[in-house]
């Protein structure tokens, strides 16, 4: 009998990484951590290695790798420490890894996630930025390999659960009218508009329903997260942008819906806890305990819906435009957003300037086809340079 599935967790110290390890630890007979990665948090990664005893650990630079290896050696833990992007791709594509959780935040996750796809792994995709940047190439790599891609983003996981297994034939072939992508509206859904410019990073990160990393929390507050998810949904489910409608649902109990031509609307519901989609994707097509409590509908009481306010959430409009343009536009959108969010989190710009930076960067050049990874990476670099220049000009 074969042993537990070997799981590489890219971004193990993050919010999704820790939730993944929580689910894995509930099922030691089924799953074993094979490799755990972090960028800089050596102390946290050390603790995770002590608990989960992976074969490999990966950190961002050689100094940190030396420090982690020294700590592990002195605890007589046999984990071998690797470094940088090469190390990430090695553990993502390692012949003995069965499952790869792609949970690095941002563009940094692209290469290792692609490496996992090319190596035909079961890839659990949380790192939406990777797909947004390189959707066409990513999906082609998936078709060229025997990889299985399972969405972790709660909305896409919900949509996946509401679609029949032959959905890759195309949405019209399976009678889908539209995808209803739900959004909580974040912490500023009802804030008076004239106060938006003065919100702090901590206020933006205080999400009403979900506990997440800081970058995605800001994206949720600006609704760029929903914009990125719209693009993600188009790639995953072969939808056109106009087939994906965003609906604000403040309770975050319905995680998304599929509207069929016969008038049926299928929804997936649950408590807002990422261990549900993680457990779903780990065990699919089976079901396992995730540690998430049963949904108490009586306590939930009501489910509300509203249309997103275009004035409050300009990022949603900008992302939809980038989705329609295609080519390199989504990669530039993502890169400009990463720079803008970073600048907001470090107190350099106001919340409302995030959308201005992205819109100005995208206006600089027309989208061109993204034929290869170099096209994507070069668009990403150009957008980062333009966003950095925007920030410099602002400070002058
Ligand atoms: P996080 O900030 O909590 O964790 C990010 C992880 O990525 C950390 O382990 C960090 O060490 C690693 N990392 C950061 N920069 C890196 C770099 N340059 N090189 C290598 N590793 C690096 O983020 P998170 O909230 O866990 O989100 C991770 C991904 O999952 C994001 O793409 C996010 O959009 C997506 N996602 C998260 C949630 C959620 O509930 N947190 C939900 C849906 C999707
Ligand atoms: Mg989501």
Short mmCIF file of C-alpha atoms and ligand atoms in Angstrom, two decimals:
data_model
loop_
_atom_site.label_atom_id
_atom_site.label_comp_id
_atom_site.label_asym_id
_atom_site.label_seq_id
_atom_site.Cartn_x
_atom_site.Cartn_y
_atom_site.Cartn_z
CA UNK A 1 0.00 0.00 0.00
CA UNK A 2 1.34 3.44 -0.86
CA UNK A 3 2.00 5.90 1.96
CA UNK A 4 0.61 9.39 2.52
CA UNK A 5 0.63 11.88 -0.37
CA UNK A 6 3.69 14.13 -0.29
CA UNK A 7 2.67 17.80 -0.18
CA UNK A 8 4.86 20.78 -1.06
CA UNK A 9 3.52 23.97 0.54
CA UNK A 10 4.84 27.07 -1.24
CA UNK A 11 4.28 29.96 1.17
CA UNK A 12 3.96 27.75 4.26
CA UNK A 13 4.28 30.62 6.76
CA UNK A 14 1.39 32.57 5.22
CA UNK A 15 -2.29 32.49 6.02
CA UNK A 16 -3.11 29.86 3.37
CA UNK A 17 0.07 27.90 4.11
CA UNK A 18 -0.78 27.61 7.81
CA UNK A 19 -4.39 26.62 7.06
CA UNK A 20 -3.06 23.94 4.69
CA UNK A 21 -0.76 22.56 7.39
CA UNK A 22 -3.67 22.55 9.83
CA UNK A 23 -5.71 20.36 7.44
CA UNK A 24 -2.73 18.11 6.66
CA UNK A 25 -2.05 17.57 10.37
CA UNK A 26 -5.61 16.27 10.81
CA UNK A 27 -4.93 13.47 8.31
CA UNK A 28 -1.43 12.08 8.84
CA UNK A 29 -2.49 8.83 7.18
CA UNK A 30 -3.31 10.69 3.94
CA UNK A 31 -0.84 13.61 3.77
CA UNK A 32 2.75 14.35 4.72
CA UNK A 33 4.50 17.73 4.32
CA UNK A 34 7.26 17.16 1.77
CA UNK A 35 8.63 20.71 1.44
CA UNK A 36 7.79 23.96 3.23
CA UNK A 37 8.85 27.37 1.94
CA UNK A 38 9.01 30.90 3.32
CA UNK A 39 10.58 34.11 2.15
CA UNK A 40 12.16 35.55 5.28
CA UNK A 41 10.48 34.24 8.44
CA UNK A 42 13.16 31.80 9.50
CA UNK A 43 11.93 31.38 13.09
CA UNK A 44 8.40 30.49 11.96
CA UNK A 45 9.64 28.12 9.27
CA UNK A 46 11.94 26.47 11.80
CA UNK A 47 8.98 25.81 14.08
CA UNK A 48 6.92 24.43 11.21
CA UNK A 49 9.80 22.12 10.23
CA UNK A 50 10.04 20.85 13.82
CA UNK A 51 6.33 20.06 13.79
CA UNK A 52 5.92 18.65 10.26
CA UNK A 53 9.40 17.21 9.54
CA UNK A 54 9.48 17.96 5.79
CA UNK A 55 12.26 16.60 3.55
CA UNK A 56 13.03 20.14 2.28
CA UNK A 57 12.65 23.74 3.39
CA UNK A 58 13.25 26.76 1.14
CA UNK A 59 14.02 30.37 2.12
CA UNK A 60 14.74 33.56 0.17
CA UNK A 61 18.52 34.00 0.56
CA UNK A 62 21.70 32.17 1.53
CA UNK A 63 22.16 33.86 4.91
CA UNK A 64 18.68 32.79 5.98
CA UNK A 65 19.25 29.32 4.56
CA UNK A 66 22.44 28.95 6.63
CA UNK A 67 20.69 30.14 9.75
CA UNK A 68 17.75 27.77 9.25
CA UNK A 69 20.03 24.80 8.47
CA UNK A 70 22.06 25.51 11.63
CA UNK A 71 18.92 25.63 13.78
CA UNK A 72 17.54 22.43 12.25
CA UNK A 73 20.87 20.60 12.61
CA UNK A 74 21.12 21.55 16.26
CA UNK A 75 17.62 20.08 16.79
CA UNK A 76 18.70 16.95 14.86
CA UNK A 77 15.97 17.55 12.27
CA UNK A 78 16.89 16.09 8.91
CA UNK A 79 15.20 18.74 6.73
CA UNK A 80 17.50 19.97 3.94
CA UNK A 81 17.40 23.72 3.29
CA UNK A 82 17.39 25.10 -0.27
CA UNK A 83 17.50 28.71 -1.47
CA UNK A 84 15.62 31.15 -3.68
CA UNK A 85 13.64 30.72 -6.86
CA UNK A 86 15.70 27.69 -7.91
CA UNK A 87 14.89 25.98 -4.62
CA UNK A 88 11.18 26.82 -4.96
CA UNK A 89 10.97 25.36 -8.45
CA UNK A 90 12.95 22.29 -7.36
CA UNK A 91 10.53 21.39 -4.56
CA UNK A 92 7.51 22.27 -6.75
CA UNK A 93 8.63 19.89 -9.51
CA UNK A 94 10.35 17.25 -7.36
CA UNK A 95 9.55 13.72 -8.59
CA UNK A 96 8.53 12.66 -5.09
CA UNK A 97 6.07 15.53 -4.51
CA UNK A 98 2.48 14.55 -5.33
CA UNK A 99 0.62 17.75 -4.44
CA UNK A 100 1.75 21.38 -4.58
CA UNK A 101 -0.08 24.09 -2.68
CA UNK A 102 0.75 27.33 -4.55
CA UNK A 103 0.31 29.89 -1.76
CA UNK A 104 3.10 32.41 -2.34
CA UNK A 105 1.65 35.90 -2.61
CA UNK A 106 2.11 37.87 -5.82
CA UNK A 107 4.20 37.50 -8.97
CA UNK A 108 6.97 35.73 -7.03
CA UNK A 109 4.83 32.59 -7.15
CA UNK A 110 4.63 32.40 -10.93
CA UNK A 111 7.71 30.33 -11.80
CA UNK A 112 7.39 27.68 -9.06
CA UNK A 113 3.66 27.32 -9.75
CA UNK A 114 4.32 26.87 -13.47
CA UNK A 115 7.09 24.38 -12.60
CA UNK A 116 4.55 22.34 -10.62
CA UNK A 117 2.12 22.37 -13.56
CA UNK A 118 4.84 21.37 -16.04
CA UNK A 119 5.84 18.51 -13.71
CA UNK A 120 2.22 17.23 -13.80
CA UNK A 121 1.47 17.68 -10.12
CA UNK A 122 -1.89 18.08 -8.44
CA UNK A 123 -1.67 21.88 -8.13
CA UNK A 124 -3.80 23.65 -5.53
CA UNK A 125 -3.91 27.24 -6.77
CA UNK A 126 -4.22 30.00 -4.18
CA UNK A 127 -1.65 32.28 -5.89
CA UNK A 128 -4.17 33.97 -8.20
CA UNK A 129 -1.58 36.55 -9.33
CA UNK A 130 0.32 33.78 -11.20
CA UNK A 131 -2.75 32.94 -13.28
CA UNK A 132 -3.76 36.58 -13.79
CA UNK A 133 -0.30 37.42 -15.15
CA UNK A 134 0.16 34.51 -17.49
CA UNK A 135 -3.30 32.99 -17.98
CA UNK A 136 -2.89 31.85 -21.60
CA UNK A 137 0.56 30.32 -21.01
CA UNK A 138 -0.50 28.80 -17.71
CA UNK A 139 -3.58 27.12 -19.19
CA UNK A 140 -1.54 25.90 -22.18
CA UNK A 141 1.04 24.39 -19.79
CA UNK A 142 -1.85 22.68 -18.03
CA UNK A 143 -3.15 21.20 -21.29
CA UNK A 144 0.39 20.08 -22.25
CA UNK A 145 0.88 18.27 -18.95
CA UNK A 146 -1.02 15.78 -16.84
CA UNK A 147 -1.33 18.26 -14.00
CA UNK A 148 -4.65 18.63 -12.19
CA UNK A 149 -5.44 22.23 -11.23
CA UNK A 150 -7.81 22.77 -8.33
CA UNK A 151 -8.83 26.29 -7.31
CA UNK A 152 -8.33 27.31 -3.69
CA UNK A 153 -9.72 30.83 -3.93
CA UNK A 154 -13.04 30.29 -2.13
CA UNK A 155 -15.08 31.75 -5.00
CA UNK A 156 -13.43 29.64 -7.68
CA UNK A 157 -13.53 26.57 -5.51
CA UNK A 158 -17.27 27.23 -5.06
CA UNK A 159 -17.77 27.65 -8.83
CA UNK A 160 -15.79 24.45 -9.46
CA UNK A 161 -18.12 22.65 -7.03
CA UNK A 162 -21.20 24.05 -8.81
CA UNK A 163 -20.07 23.02 -12.31
CA UNK A 164 -20.35 19.55 -13.87
CA UNK A 165 -17.07 17.65 -14.31
CA UNK A 166 -17.05 18.25 -18.09
CA UNK A 167 -16.99 22.06 -17.73
CA UNK A 168 -13.79 22.33 -19.76
CA UNK A 169 -15.97 21.73 -22.89
CA UNK A 170 -16.98 25.36 -22.59
CA UNK A 171 -19.69 27.11 -20.60
CA UNK A 172 -22.29 27.21 -23.38
CA UNK A 173 -21.96 23.44 -23.90
CA UNK A 174 -22.98 22.79 -20.30
CA UNK A 175 -25.83 25.32 -20.19
CA UNK A 176 -24.20 27.99 -18.05
CA UNK A 177 -25.63 31.49 -18.49
CA UNK A 178 -23.26 33.31 -16.11
CA UNK A 179 -21.00 32.98 -13.18
CA UNK A 180 -21.99 35.02 -10.12
CA UNK A 181 -18.80 35.94 -8.32
CA UNK A 182 -19.62 37.02 -4.78
CA UNK A 183 -17.66 39.65 -2.86
CA UNK A 184 -17.98 40.79 0.73
CA UNK A 185 -17.35 44.44 -0.17
CA UNK A 186 -14.55 44.53 2.42
CA UNK A 187 -14.17 46.88 5.39
CA UNK A 188 -15.07 50.08 3.48
CA UNK A 189 -18.33 49.01 1.85
CA UNK A 190 -20.32 51.53 3.84
CA UNK A 191 -17.68 54.10 4.79
CA UNK A 192 -18.65 57.64 3.69
CA UNK A 193 -16.81 58.19 0.39
CA UNK A 194 -15.05 61.34 1.59
CA UNK A 195 -13.31 59.29 4.32
CA UNK A 196 -11.76 56.73 1.95
CA UNK A 197 -8.64 58.79 1.28
CA UNK A 198 -7.75 58.86 4.99
CA UNK A 199 -8.04 55.14 5.88
CA UNK A 200 -4.99 53.45 7.40
CA UNK A 201 -3.30 50.19 6.42
CA UNK A 202 -4.57 48.52 9.61
CA UNK A 203 -8.13 49.59 8.85
CA UNK A 204 -7.79 48.22 5.32
CA UNK A 205 -6.46 44.91 6.68
CA UNK A 206 -9.30 44.48 9.19
CA UNK A 207 -11.52 42.38 6.94
CA UNK A 208 -15.01 41.83 8.36
CA UNK A 209 -15.23 38.10 7.53
CA UNK A 210 -11.85 36.63 6.52
CA UNK A 211 -8.45 36.54 8.19
CA UNK A 212 -5.83 36.83 5.42
CA UNK A 213 -2.37 38.14 4.51
CA UNK A 214 -1.97 41.93 4.26
CA UNK A 215 -1.69 42.20 0.48
CA UNK A 216 -4.91 40.31 -0.27
CA UNK A 217 -6.63 42.17 2.59
CA UNK A 218 -5.87 45.52 0.92
CA UNK A 219 -6.95 44.04 -2.42
CA UNK A 220 -10.26 43.06 -0.79
CA UNK A 221 -10.73 46.57 0.60
CA UNK A 222 -10.16 48.12 -2.86
CA UNK A 223 -12.01 45.24 -4.59
CA UNK A 224 -8.97 44.73 -6.82
CA UNK A 225 -9.13 41.25 -5.34
CA UNK A 226 -12.48 40.75 -7.09
CA UNK A 227 -10.99 42.20 -10.28
CA UNK A 228 -8.11 39.70 -10.13
CA UNK A 229 -10.65 36.97 -9.37
CA UNK A 230 -12.73 37.95 -12.40
CA UNK A 231 -9.66 37.40 -14.59
CA UNK A 232 -8.87 34.19 -12.69
CA UNK A 233 -12.42 32.92 -13.32
CA UNK A 234 -12.18 33.69 -17.06
CA UNK A 235 -9.05 31.51 -17.34
CA UNK A 236 -10.13 28.69 -15.06
CA UNK A 237 -13.61 28.28 -16.53
CA UNK A 238 -13.03 29.55 -20.07
CA UNK A 239 -15.50 32.41 -19.56
CA UNK A 240 -15.66 35.79 -21.25
CA UNK A 241 -15.45 38.75 -18.86
CA UNK A 242 -19.09 39.67 -19.56
CA UNK A 243 -20.15 36.18 -18.42
CA UNK A 244 -18.82 36.92 -14.92
CA UNK A 245 -20.98 39.17 -12.78
CA UNK A 246 -19.78 40.50 -9.45
CA UNK A 247 -22.37 40.56 -6.66
CA UNK A 248 -21.74 41.98 -3.21
CA UNK A 249 -22.84 39.58 -0.49
CA UNK A 250 -21.68 41.02 2.85
CA UNK A 251 -22.11 37.84 4.94
CA UNK A 252 -19.58 35.78 2.86
CA UNK A 253 -21.65 32.64 3.39
CA UNK A 254 -22.35 31.99 -0.29
CA UNK A 255 -18.90 31.68 -1.84
CA UNK A 256 -20.13 32.07 -5.46
CA UNK A 257 -22.84 30.78 -7.78
CA UNK A 258 -23.45 29.42 -11.26
CA UNK A 259 -26.56 30.53 -13.16
CA UNK A 260 -27.82 27.98 -15.72
CA UNK A 261 -29.98 28.62 -18.80
CA UNK A 262 -32.92 26.72 -17.31
CA UNK A 263 -33.14 29.24 -14.47
CA UNK A 264 -31.35 27.08 -11.87
CA UNK A 265 -28.76 28.85 -9.75
CA UNK A 266 -26.33 26.58 -7.88
CA UNK A 267 -24.42 27.99 -4.91
CA UNK A 268 -21.82 26.67 -2.49
CA UNK A 269 -22.25 27.82 1.10
CA UNK A 270 -20.11 27.51 4.20
CA UNK A 271 -18.47 29.38 7.04
CA UNK A 272 -15.78 31.75 5.77
CA UNK A 273 -12.75 29.58 6.56
CA UNK A 274 -10.17 28.70 3.89
CA UNK A 275 -9.71 25.22 5.33
CA UNK A 276 -12.92 24.21 3.48
CA UNK A 277 -11.62 24.84 -0.07
CA UNK A 278 -8.17 23.54 0.97
CA UNK A 279 -9.61 20.25 2.29
CA UNK A 280 -11.86 20.02 -0.77
CA UNK A 281 -8.94 20.38 -3.17
CA UNK A 282 -6.62 18.10 -1.19
CA UNK A 283 -9.10 15.23 -1.12
CA UNK A 284 -11.09 15.82 -4.34
CA UNK A 285 -13.11 13.90 -5.50
CA UNK A 286 -13.41 12.61 -1.93
CA UNK A 287 -14.37 14.69 1.12
CA UNK A 288 -12.43 14.95 4.37
CA UNK A 289 -12.86 16.77 7.66
CA UNK A 290 -11.36 20.26 7.47
CA UNK A 291 -11.84 21.34 11.07
CA UNK A 292 -14.42 23.92 9.96
CA UNK A 293 -17.62 23.92 12.00
CA UNK A 294 -20.99 23.21 10.39
CA UNK A 295 -22.76 26.23 8.95
CA UNK A 296 -25.52 27.39 11.29
CA UNK A 297 -28.13 28.84 8.92
CA UNK A 298 -30.38 29.94 11.76
CA UNK A 299 -27.55 31.94 13.24
CA UNK A 300 -26.70 33.35 9.78
CA UNK A 301 -30.31 34.49 9.55
CA UNK A 302 -30.14 36.41 6.30
CA UNK A 303 -28.24 36.57 3.04
CA UNK A 304 -28.03 40.04 1.46
CA UNK A 305 -26.96 41.04 -2.04
CA UNK A 306 -26.14 44.38 -3.67
CA UNK A 307 -24.42 45.72 -6.78
CA UNK A 308 -20.84 47.01 -6.33
CA UNK A 309 -20.59 50.81 -6.14
CA UNK A 310 -18.53 51.84 -9.19
CA UNK A 311 -17.40 55.11 -7.64
CA UNK A 312 -16.21 53.48 -4.44
CA UNK A 313 -14.44 50.61 -6.18
CA UNK A 314 -12.72 51.92 -9.35
CA UNK A 315 -10.27 48.98 -9.26
CA UNK A 316 -13.07 46.65 -10.30
CA UNK A 317 -13.71 48.67 -13.47
CA UNK A 318 -9.97 48.91 -14.26
CA UNK A 319 -9.53 45.14 -13.83
CA UNK A 320 -12.54 44.39 -16.02
CA UNK A 321 -11.05 46.59 -18.75
CA UNK A 322 -7.72 44.73 -18.47
CA UNK A 323 -9.61 41.42 -18.71
CA UNK A 324 -11.30 42.61 -21.89
CA UNK A 325 -8.03 43.86 -23.38
CA UNK A 326 -6.20 40.60 -22.60
CA UNK A 327 -2.58 40.11 -23.72
CA UNK A 328 -0.13 41.78 -21.37
CA UNK A 329 -2.75 44.08 -19.76
CA UNK A 330 -3.55 41.75 -16.81
CA UNK A 331 0.17 41.28 -16.04
CA UNK A 332 0.63 45.06 -16.01
CA UNK A 333 -2.48 45.51 -13.88
CA UNK A 334 -1.19 42.98 -11.37
CA UNK A 335 2.33 44.43 -11.22
CA UNK A 336 1.13 48.04 -10.81
CA UNK A 337 -1.26 46.86 -8.10
CA UNK A 338 1.53 45.03 -6.23
CA UNK A 339 3.67 48.18 -6.19
CA UNK A 340 0.72 50.38 -5.21
CA UNK A 341 -0.41 48.10 -2.38
CA UNK A 342 3.13 47.90 -1.06
CA UNK A 343 3.36 51.72 -1.11
CA UNK A 344 0.02 51.98 0.70
CA UNK A 345 1.04 49.41 3.33
CA UNK A 346 4.27 51.30 4.01
CA UNK A 347 2.38 54.59 4.41
CA UNK A 348 3.72 56.20 1.21
CA UNK A 349 0.40 56.80 -0.54
CA UNK A 350 -3.28 57.17 0.30
CA UNK A 351 -5.70 54.29 -0.19
CA UNK A 352 -7.46 56.10 -3.03
CA UNK A 353 -4.16 56.51 -4.92
CA UNK A 354 -3.90 52.75 -5.46
CA UNK A 355 -6.44 52.96 -8.30
CA UNK A 356 -4.80 56.11 -9.72
CA UNK A 357 -1.39 54.44 -10.00
CA UNK A 358 -2.81 51.37 -11.73
CA UNK A 359 -4.95 53.37 -14.14
CA UNK A 360 -2.04 55.70 -15.04
CA UNK A 361 0.36 52.78 -15.58
CA UNK A 362 -2.11 50.93 -17.79
CA UNK A 363 -2.73 54.08 -19.85
CA UNK A 364 0.97 54.25 -20.78
CA UNK A 365 0.93 51.47 -23.34
CA UNK A 366 -1.46 49.37 -25.38
CA UNK A 367 -1.68 45.70 -24.49
CA UNK A 368 0.35 43.35 -26.71
CA UNK A 369 0.02 39.56 -27.03
CA UNK A 370 1.75 37.56 -24.29
CA UNK A 371 3.34 34.82 -26.41
CA UNK A 372 5.91 33.52 -23.97
CA UNK A 373 6.97 33.89 -20.35
CA UNK A 374 9.53 36.54 -21.34
CA UNK A 375 6.67 38.73 -22.71
CA UNK A 376 4.82 38.42 -19.39
CA UNK A 377 7.87 39.09 -17.24
CA UNK A 378 8.88 42.07 -19.35
CA UNK A 379 5.36 43.59 -19.09
CA UNK A 380 5.51 42.98 -15.33
CA UNK A 381 8.89 44.75 -15.13
CA UNK A 382 7.74 47.70 -17.26
CA UNK A 383 4.67 48.21 -15.08
CA UNK A 384 6.77 48.07 -11.90
CA UNK A 385 9.19 50.66 -13.29
CA UNK A 386 6.31 52.94 -14.36
CA UNK A 387 4.62 52.60 -10.96
CA UNK A 388 7.91 53.36 -9.18
CA UNK A 389 8.32 56.48 -11.35
CA UNK A 390 4.75 57.53 -10.47
CA UNK A 391 5.67 57.26 -6.78
CA UNK A 392 8.87 59.25 -7.27
CA UNK A 393 7.05 62.00 -9.18
CA UNK A 394 4.47 62.17 -6.42
CA UNK A 395 7.13 62.66 -3.76
CA UNK A 396 8.80 65.50 -5.71
P1 LIG B 1 0.52 35.79 3.25
O1 LIG B 1 1.10 37.13 3.09
O2 LIG B 1 -0.12 35.44 4.55
O3 LIG B 1 1.65 34.69 2.95
C1 LIG B 1 2.45 34.78 1.81
C2 LIG B 1 3.47 33.65 1.77
O4 LIG B 1 4.28 33.88 0.60
C3 LIG B 1 4.41 33.63 2.97
O5 LIG B 1 4.71 32.30 3.30
C4 LIG B 1 5.68 34.32 2.44
O6 LIG B 1 6.86 33.84 3.06
C5 LIG B 1 5.66 33.91 0.98
N1 LIG B 1 6.33 34.90 0.13
C6 LIG B 1 6.07 36.23 0.06
N2 LIG B 1 6.90 36.82 -0.83
C7 LIG B 1 7.69 35.85 -1.34
C8 LIG B 1 8.75 35.84 -2.29
N3 LIG B 1 9.16 36.95 -2.91
N4 LIG B 1 9.35 34.65 -2.55
C9 LIG B 1 8.95 33.52 -1.92
N5 LIG B 1 7.95 33.47 -1.02
C10 LIG B 1 7.32 34.62 -0.73
O7 LIG B 1 -0.53 35.60 2.05
P2 LIG B 1 -1.86 34.71 2.00
O8 LIG B 1 -3.00 35.48 2.52
O9 LIG B 1 -1.60 33.33 2.56
O10 LIG B 1 -2.08 34.60 0.42
C11 LIG B 1 -1.30 33.75 -0.38
C12 LIG B 1 -1.92 33.67 -1.77
O11 LIG B 1 -3.21 33.07 -1.65
C13 LIG B 1 -2.15 35.04 -2.42
O12 LIG B 1 -1.93 34.94 -3.80
C14 LIG B 1 -3.60 35.32 -2.14
O13 LIG B 1 -4.19 36.15 -3.12
C15 LIG B 1 -4.19 33.93 -2.19
N6 LIG B 1 -5.42 33.77 -1.43
C16 LIG B 1 -5.40 33.95 -0.08
C17 LIG B 1 -6.57 33.83 0.66
C18 LIG B 1 -6.58 33.98 2.16
O14 LIG B 1 -7.62 33.76 2.78
N7 LIG B 1 -5.49 34.33 2.80
C19 LIG B 1 -7.77 33.51 0.00
C20 LIG B 1 -7.75 33.33 -1.38
C21 LIG B 1 -6.57 33.45 -2.08
MG1 LIG B 2 -11.33 34.91 -3.01
#
